[in-house]
Coordinates of C-alpha atoms and ligand atoms in Angstrom, one line a residue:
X96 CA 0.0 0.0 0.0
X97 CA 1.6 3.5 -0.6
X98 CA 0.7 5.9 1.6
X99 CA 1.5 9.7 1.1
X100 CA 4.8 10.6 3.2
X101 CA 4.4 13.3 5.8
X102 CA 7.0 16.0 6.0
X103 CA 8.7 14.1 8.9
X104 CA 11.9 15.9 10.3
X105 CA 14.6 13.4 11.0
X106 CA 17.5 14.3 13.9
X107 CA 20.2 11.6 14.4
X108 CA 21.5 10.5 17.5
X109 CA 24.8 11.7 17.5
X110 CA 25.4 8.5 19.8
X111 CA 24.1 4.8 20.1
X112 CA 23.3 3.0 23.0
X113 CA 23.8 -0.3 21.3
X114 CA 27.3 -0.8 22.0
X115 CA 26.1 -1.2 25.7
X116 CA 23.0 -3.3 25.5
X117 CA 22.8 -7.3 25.5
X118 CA 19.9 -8.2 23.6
X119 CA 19.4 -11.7 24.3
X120 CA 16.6 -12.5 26.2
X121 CA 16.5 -8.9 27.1
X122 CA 13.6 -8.2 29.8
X123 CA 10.1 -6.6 28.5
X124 CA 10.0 -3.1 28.3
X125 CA 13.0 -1.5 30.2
X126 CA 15.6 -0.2 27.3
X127 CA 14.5 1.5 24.3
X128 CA 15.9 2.5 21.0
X129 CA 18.5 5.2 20.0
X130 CA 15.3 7.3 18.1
X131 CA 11.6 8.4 18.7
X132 CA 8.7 9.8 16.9
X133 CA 6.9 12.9 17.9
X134 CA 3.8 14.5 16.5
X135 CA 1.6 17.6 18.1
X136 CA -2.2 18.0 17.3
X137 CA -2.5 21.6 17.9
X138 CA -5.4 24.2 16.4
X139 CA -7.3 20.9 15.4
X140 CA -4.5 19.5 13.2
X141 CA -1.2 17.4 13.6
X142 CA 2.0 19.0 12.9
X143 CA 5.5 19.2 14.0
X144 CA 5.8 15.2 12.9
X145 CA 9.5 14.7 13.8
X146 CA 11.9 11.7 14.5
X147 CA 14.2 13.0 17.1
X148 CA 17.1 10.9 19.6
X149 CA 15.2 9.2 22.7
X150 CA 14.8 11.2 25.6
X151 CA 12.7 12.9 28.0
X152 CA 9.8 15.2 27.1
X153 CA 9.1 18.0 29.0
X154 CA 5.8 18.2 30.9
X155 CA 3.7 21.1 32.8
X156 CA 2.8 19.5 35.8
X157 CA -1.2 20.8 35.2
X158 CA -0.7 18.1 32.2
X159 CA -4.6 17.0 31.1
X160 CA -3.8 13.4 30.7
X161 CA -2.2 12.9 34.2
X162 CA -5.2 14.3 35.8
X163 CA -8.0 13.0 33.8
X164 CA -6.5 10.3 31.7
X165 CA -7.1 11.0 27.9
X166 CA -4.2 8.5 27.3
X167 CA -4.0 5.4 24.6
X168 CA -1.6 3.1 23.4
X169 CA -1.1 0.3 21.3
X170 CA 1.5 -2.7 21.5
X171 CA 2.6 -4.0 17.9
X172 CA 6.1 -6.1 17.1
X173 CA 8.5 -6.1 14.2
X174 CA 10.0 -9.3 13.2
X175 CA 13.1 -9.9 11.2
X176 CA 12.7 -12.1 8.2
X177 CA 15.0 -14.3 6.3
X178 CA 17.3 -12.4 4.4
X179 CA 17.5 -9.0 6.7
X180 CA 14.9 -7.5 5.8
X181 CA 12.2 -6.6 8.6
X182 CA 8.3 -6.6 8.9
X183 CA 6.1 -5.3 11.5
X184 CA 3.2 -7.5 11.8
X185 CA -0.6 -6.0 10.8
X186 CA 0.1 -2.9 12.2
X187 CA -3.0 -1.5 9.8
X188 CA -5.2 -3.7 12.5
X189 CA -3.7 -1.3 15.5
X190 CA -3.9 1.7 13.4
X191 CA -7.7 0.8 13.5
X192 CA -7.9 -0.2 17.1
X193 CA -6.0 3.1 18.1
X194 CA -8.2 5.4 16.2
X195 CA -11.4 3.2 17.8
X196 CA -9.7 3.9 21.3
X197 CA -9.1 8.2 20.4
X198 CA -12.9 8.1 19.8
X199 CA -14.2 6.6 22.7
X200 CA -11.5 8.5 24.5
X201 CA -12.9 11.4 22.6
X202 CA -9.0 12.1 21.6
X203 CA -8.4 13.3 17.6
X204 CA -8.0 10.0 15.1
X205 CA -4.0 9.9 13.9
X206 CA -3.4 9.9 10.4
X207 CA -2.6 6.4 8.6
X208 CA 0.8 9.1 7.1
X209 CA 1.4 9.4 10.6
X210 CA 1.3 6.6 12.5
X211 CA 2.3 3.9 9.7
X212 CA 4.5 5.6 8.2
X213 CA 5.8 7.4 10.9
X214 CA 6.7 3.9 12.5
X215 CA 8.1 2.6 9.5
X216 CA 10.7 5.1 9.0
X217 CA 11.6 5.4 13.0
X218 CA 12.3 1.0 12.5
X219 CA 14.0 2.0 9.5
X220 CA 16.2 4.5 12.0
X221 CA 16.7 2.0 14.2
X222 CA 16.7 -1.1 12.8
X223 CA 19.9 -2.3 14.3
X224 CA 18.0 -2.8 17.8
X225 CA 16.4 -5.5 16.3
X226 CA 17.4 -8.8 18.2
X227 CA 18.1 -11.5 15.9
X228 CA 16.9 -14.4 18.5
X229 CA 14.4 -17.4 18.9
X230 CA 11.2 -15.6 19.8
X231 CA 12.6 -12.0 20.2
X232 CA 11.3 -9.0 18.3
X233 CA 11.1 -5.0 17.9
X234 CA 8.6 -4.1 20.6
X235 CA 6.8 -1.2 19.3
X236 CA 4.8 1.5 21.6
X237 CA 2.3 4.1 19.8
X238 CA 0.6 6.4 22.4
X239 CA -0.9 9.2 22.5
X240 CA -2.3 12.1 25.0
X241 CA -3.3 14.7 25.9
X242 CA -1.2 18.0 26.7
X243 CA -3.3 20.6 27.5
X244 CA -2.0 22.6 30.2
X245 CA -5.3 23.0 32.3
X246 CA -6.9 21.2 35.0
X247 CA -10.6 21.9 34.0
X248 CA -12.9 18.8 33.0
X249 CA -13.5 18.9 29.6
X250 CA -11.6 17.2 26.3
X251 CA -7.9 19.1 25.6
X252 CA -7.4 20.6 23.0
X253 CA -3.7 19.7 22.1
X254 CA -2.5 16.2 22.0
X255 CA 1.1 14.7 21.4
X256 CA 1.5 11.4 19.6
X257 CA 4.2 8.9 20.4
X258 CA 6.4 6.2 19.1
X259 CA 9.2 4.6 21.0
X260 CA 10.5 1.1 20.2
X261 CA 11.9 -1.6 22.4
X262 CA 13.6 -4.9 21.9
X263 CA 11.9 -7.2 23.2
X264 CA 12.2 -11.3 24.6
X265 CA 10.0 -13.5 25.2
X266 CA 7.6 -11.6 28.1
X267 CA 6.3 -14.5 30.0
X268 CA 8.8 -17.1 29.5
X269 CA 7.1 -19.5 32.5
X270 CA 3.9 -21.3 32.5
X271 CA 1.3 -19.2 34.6
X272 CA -0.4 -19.5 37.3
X273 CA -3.8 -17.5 36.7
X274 CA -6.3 -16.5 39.6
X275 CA -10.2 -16.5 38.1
X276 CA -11.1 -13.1 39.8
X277 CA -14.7 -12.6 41.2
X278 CA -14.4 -9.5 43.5
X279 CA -12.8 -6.8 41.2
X280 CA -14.0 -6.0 37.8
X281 CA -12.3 -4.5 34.9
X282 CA -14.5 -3.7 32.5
X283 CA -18.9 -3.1 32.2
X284 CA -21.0 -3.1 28.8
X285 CA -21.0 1.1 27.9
X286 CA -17.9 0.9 29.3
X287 CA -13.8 1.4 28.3
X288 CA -13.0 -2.4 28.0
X289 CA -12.7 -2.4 23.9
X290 CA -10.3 0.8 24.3
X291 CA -6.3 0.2 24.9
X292 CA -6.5 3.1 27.6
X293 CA -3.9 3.4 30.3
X294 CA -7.1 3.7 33.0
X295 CA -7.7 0.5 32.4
X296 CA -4.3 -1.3 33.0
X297 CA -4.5 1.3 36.2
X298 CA -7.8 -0.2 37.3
X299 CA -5.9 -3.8 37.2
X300 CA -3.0 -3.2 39.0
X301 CA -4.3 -3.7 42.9
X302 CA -6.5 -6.6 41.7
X303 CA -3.1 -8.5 39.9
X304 CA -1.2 -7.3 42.8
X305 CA -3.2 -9.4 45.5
X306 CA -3.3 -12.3 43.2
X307 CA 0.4 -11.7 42.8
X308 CA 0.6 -11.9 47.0
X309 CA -0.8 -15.3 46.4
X310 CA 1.5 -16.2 44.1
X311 CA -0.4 -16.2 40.8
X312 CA 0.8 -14.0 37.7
X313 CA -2.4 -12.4 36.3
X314 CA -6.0 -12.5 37.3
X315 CA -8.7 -13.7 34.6
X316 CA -11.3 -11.0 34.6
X317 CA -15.3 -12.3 34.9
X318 CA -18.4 -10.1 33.7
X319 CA -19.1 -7.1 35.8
X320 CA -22.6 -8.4 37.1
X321 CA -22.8 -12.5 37.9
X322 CA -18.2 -13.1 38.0
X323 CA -19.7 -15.7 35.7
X324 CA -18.5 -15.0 32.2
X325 CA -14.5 -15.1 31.4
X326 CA -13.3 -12.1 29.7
X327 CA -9.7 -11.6 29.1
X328 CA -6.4 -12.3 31.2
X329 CA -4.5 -8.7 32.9
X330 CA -2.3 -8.0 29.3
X331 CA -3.8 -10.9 27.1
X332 CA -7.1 -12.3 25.3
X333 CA -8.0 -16.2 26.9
X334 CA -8.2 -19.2 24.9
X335 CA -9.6 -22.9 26.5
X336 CA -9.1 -25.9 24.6
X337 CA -12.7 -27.6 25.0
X338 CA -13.5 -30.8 24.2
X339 CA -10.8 -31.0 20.7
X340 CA -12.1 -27.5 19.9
X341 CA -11.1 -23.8 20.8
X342 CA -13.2 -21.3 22.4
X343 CA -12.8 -17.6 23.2
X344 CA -14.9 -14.8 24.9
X345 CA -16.6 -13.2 22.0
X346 CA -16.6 -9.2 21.7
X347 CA -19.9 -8.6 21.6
X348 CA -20.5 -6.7 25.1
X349 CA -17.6 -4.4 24.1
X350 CA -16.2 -5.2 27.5
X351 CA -12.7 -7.1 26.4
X352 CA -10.3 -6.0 23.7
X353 CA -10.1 -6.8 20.0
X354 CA -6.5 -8.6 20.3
X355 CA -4.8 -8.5 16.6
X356 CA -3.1 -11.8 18.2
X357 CA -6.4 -13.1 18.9
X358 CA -7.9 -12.7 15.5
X359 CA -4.4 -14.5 13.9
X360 CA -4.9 -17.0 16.5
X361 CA -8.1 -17.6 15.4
X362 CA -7.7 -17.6 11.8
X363 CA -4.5 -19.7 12.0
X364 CA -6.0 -22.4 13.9
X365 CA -9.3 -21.8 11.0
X366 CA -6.5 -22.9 8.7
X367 CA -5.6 -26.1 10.5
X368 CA -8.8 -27.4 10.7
X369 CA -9.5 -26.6 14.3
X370 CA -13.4 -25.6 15.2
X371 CA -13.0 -22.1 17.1
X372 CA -16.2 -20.7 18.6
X373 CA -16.2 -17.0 19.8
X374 CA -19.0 -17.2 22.6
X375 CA -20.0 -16.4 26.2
X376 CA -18.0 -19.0 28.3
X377 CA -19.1 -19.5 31.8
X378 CA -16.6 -20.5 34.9
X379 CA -18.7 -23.3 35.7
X380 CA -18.7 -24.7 32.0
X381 CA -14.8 -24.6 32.6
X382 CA -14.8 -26.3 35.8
X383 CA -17.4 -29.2 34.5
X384 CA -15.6 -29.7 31.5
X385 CA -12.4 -30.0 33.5
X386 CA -13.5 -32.2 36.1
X387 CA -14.7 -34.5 32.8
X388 CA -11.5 -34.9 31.5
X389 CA -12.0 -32.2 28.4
X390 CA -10.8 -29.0 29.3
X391 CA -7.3 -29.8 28.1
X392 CA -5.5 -26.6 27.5
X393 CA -5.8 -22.8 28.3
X394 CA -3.6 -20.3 27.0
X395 CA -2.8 -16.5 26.5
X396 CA -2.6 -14.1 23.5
X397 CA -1.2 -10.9 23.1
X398 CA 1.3 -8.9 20.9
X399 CA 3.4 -8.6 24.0
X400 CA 2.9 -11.6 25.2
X401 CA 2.6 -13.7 22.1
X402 CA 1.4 -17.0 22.9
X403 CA 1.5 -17.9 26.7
X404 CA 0.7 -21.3 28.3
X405 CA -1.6 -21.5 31.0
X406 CA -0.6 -23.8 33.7
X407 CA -2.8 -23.4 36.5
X408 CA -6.3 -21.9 36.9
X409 CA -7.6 -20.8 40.0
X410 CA -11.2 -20.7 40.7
X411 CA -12.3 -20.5 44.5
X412 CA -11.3 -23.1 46.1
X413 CA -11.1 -25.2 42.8
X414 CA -7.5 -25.7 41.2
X415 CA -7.3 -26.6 37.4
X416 CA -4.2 -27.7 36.5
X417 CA -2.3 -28.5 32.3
X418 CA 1.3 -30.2 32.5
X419 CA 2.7 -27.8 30.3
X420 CA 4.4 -31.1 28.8
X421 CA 0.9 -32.5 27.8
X422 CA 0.1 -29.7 25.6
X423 CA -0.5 -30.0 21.7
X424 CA -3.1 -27.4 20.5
X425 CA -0.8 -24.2 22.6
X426 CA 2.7 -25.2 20.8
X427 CA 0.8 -25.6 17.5
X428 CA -0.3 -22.2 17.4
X429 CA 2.4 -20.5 18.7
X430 CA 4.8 -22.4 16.2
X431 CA 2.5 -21.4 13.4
X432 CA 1.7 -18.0 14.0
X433 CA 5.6 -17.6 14.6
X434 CA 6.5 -19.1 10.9
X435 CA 4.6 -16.7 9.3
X436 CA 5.9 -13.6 11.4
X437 CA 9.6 -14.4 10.8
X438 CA 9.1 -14.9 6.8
X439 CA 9.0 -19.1 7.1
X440 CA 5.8 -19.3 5.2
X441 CA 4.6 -17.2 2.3
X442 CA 2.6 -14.2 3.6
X443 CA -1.4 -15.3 2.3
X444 CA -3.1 -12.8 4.6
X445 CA -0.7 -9.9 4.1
X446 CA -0.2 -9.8 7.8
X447 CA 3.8 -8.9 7.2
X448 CA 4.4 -4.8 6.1
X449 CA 7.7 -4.4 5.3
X450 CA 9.9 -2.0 6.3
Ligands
COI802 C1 0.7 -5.7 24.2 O1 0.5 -6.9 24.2 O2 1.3 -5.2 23.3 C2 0.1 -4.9 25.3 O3 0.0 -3.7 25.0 C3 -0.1 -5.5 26.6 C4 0.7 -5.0 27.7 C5 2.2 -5.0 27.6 C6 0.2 -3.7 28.3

């Protein structure tokens, strides 16, 4: 797809951090890249799109996002393929999901000129950040907020989009433990569930801290009225393994997010043959199904978190437990999902934009 380039001002680092950074295996989140992308929505239009070296931003303190939380993000990966050339996967999906977030979050929509292709030519800045490992990618971070300076109520006026890339591991490289959670709630029909927010990851925090105290990794979130329905896991959509077929909370009530890793999940297990049903699923249909012998696998998806095995599920006083050894249906997709991300298979759905 061409897409019109913006005037985007490009300053070098006159320095790189690279030297100094092992990548392998490198821990989620914590270094970033020599480069990052700016962009101001001022007098109702963006400007000022510039790629400038990594560092801080300055902030007033009467900032409108801190105070009242117009704040979105998005979590996307670039993948080296074969041949040393790189591809970020479906990043025209999160482009979507972003601009569906700004308008709930009644935030301006980002141009496609901006955010693709401002992305593509920050990788193409930075491209030697990219780890060359098993299972390791470009971790890529669109946000965007608000910057009035003003501490009334009411939707800023000014904005600043974001990009900042980190290399990135695997994120949870251990099986998890997962606590069903019945006493919180993240997210209500009418709601902010469907919107990558930052008040929502906020509003998780205390709940996945006590289930942390208890030594589980993230809570599985139930339906704000009856903690009967499952709806997604703290950073990750849920997948059970059900009787030979796969079944996932639908996104119908608007209350869990449209994962881009979801929807490959789904179509790549499509492809294989497996039946996958996007539907209500009820605790107690887990725990039955369980108890009978054919609730044999649970696992995570999530751009950050790729494909993550489930090992234990904790629902009051009822443990379920998968030997991460025993599992065939989790390994399959990750290994598929993975071959068409590094360039092992040809591209059919035109997941893979190239840099
Ligand atoms: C992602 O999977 O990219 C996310 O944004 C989830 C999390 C790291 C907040």
């Amino acid at each position: 797809m061409m897409i019109a380039a913006p005037d985007i001002q490009v300053e070098r680092s006159t320095s790189s951090k690279l030297p100094g950074v092992v990548l392998e295996n490198i821990p989620f989140g914590r270094v970033f890249t020599d480069h990052m992308l700016e962009a101001d929505f001022e007098g109702g239009e963006w400007k000022n799109v510039r790629i400038k070296p990594y560092g801080p931003i300055e902030v007033d303190p009467s900032n409108a996002a801190w105070h009242y939380g117009q704040s979105i993000f998005e979590g996307i990966k670039a993948y080296p393929l074969p041949g040393g050339e790189v591809a970020i996967f479906r990043p025209y999906d999160n482009f979507r999901r972003f601009n569906i977030s700004a308008r709930r979050m009644q935030m301006p929509e980002v141009p496609e000129e901006i955010f693709i292709e401002g992305m593509r030519q920050l990788i193409a800045v930075d491209k030697d950040w990219m780890p060359h490992y098993p299972n390791h990618a470009l971790y890529i971070r669109p946000f965007m907020f608000a910057s009035d300076n003003a501490i009334g109520v009411r939707p800023s006026e000014n904005y600043k989009f974001m990009v900042i890339l980190s290399p990135s591991g695997p994120y949870y490289t251990a099986p998890m433990r997962i606590y069903v959670e019945e006493q919180y709630v993240r997210a209500v029909k009418g709601g902010v569930g469907y919107a990558k927010t930052a008040g929502n990851y906020a509003a998780a925090m205390l709940a996945t801290a006590e289930a942390r105290a208890q030594g589980y990794d993230q809570v599985l979130w139930t339906d704000a009225f009856e903690h009967r329905y499952v709806q997604e896991i703290g950073t990750m959509n849920v997948f059970f393994v059900l009787d030979g077929k796969v079944v996932t909370p639908d996104l119908s009530a608007g209350t869990i997010l449209a994962g881009v890793t979801r929807d490959s999940v789904i179509t790549v297990l499509r492809e294989a043959g497996v039946v996958v049903e996007e539907r209500a699923i009820a605790i107690e249909e887990l725990l039955t199904a369980y108890k009978a012998g054919q609730l044999t696998e649970a696992f995570g998806a999530g751009t950050a978190a790729t494909i993550s095995t489930i090992k234990e599920l904790r629902y009051k006083e009822e443990v379920m437990h998968f030997d991460p050894a025993s599992l065939r249906m989790t390994p399959m997709v990750l290994e598929r999902l993975n071959a068409i991300r590094y360039g092992h298979v040809p591209d059919v759905h035109e997941w893979l934009f190239r840099v």
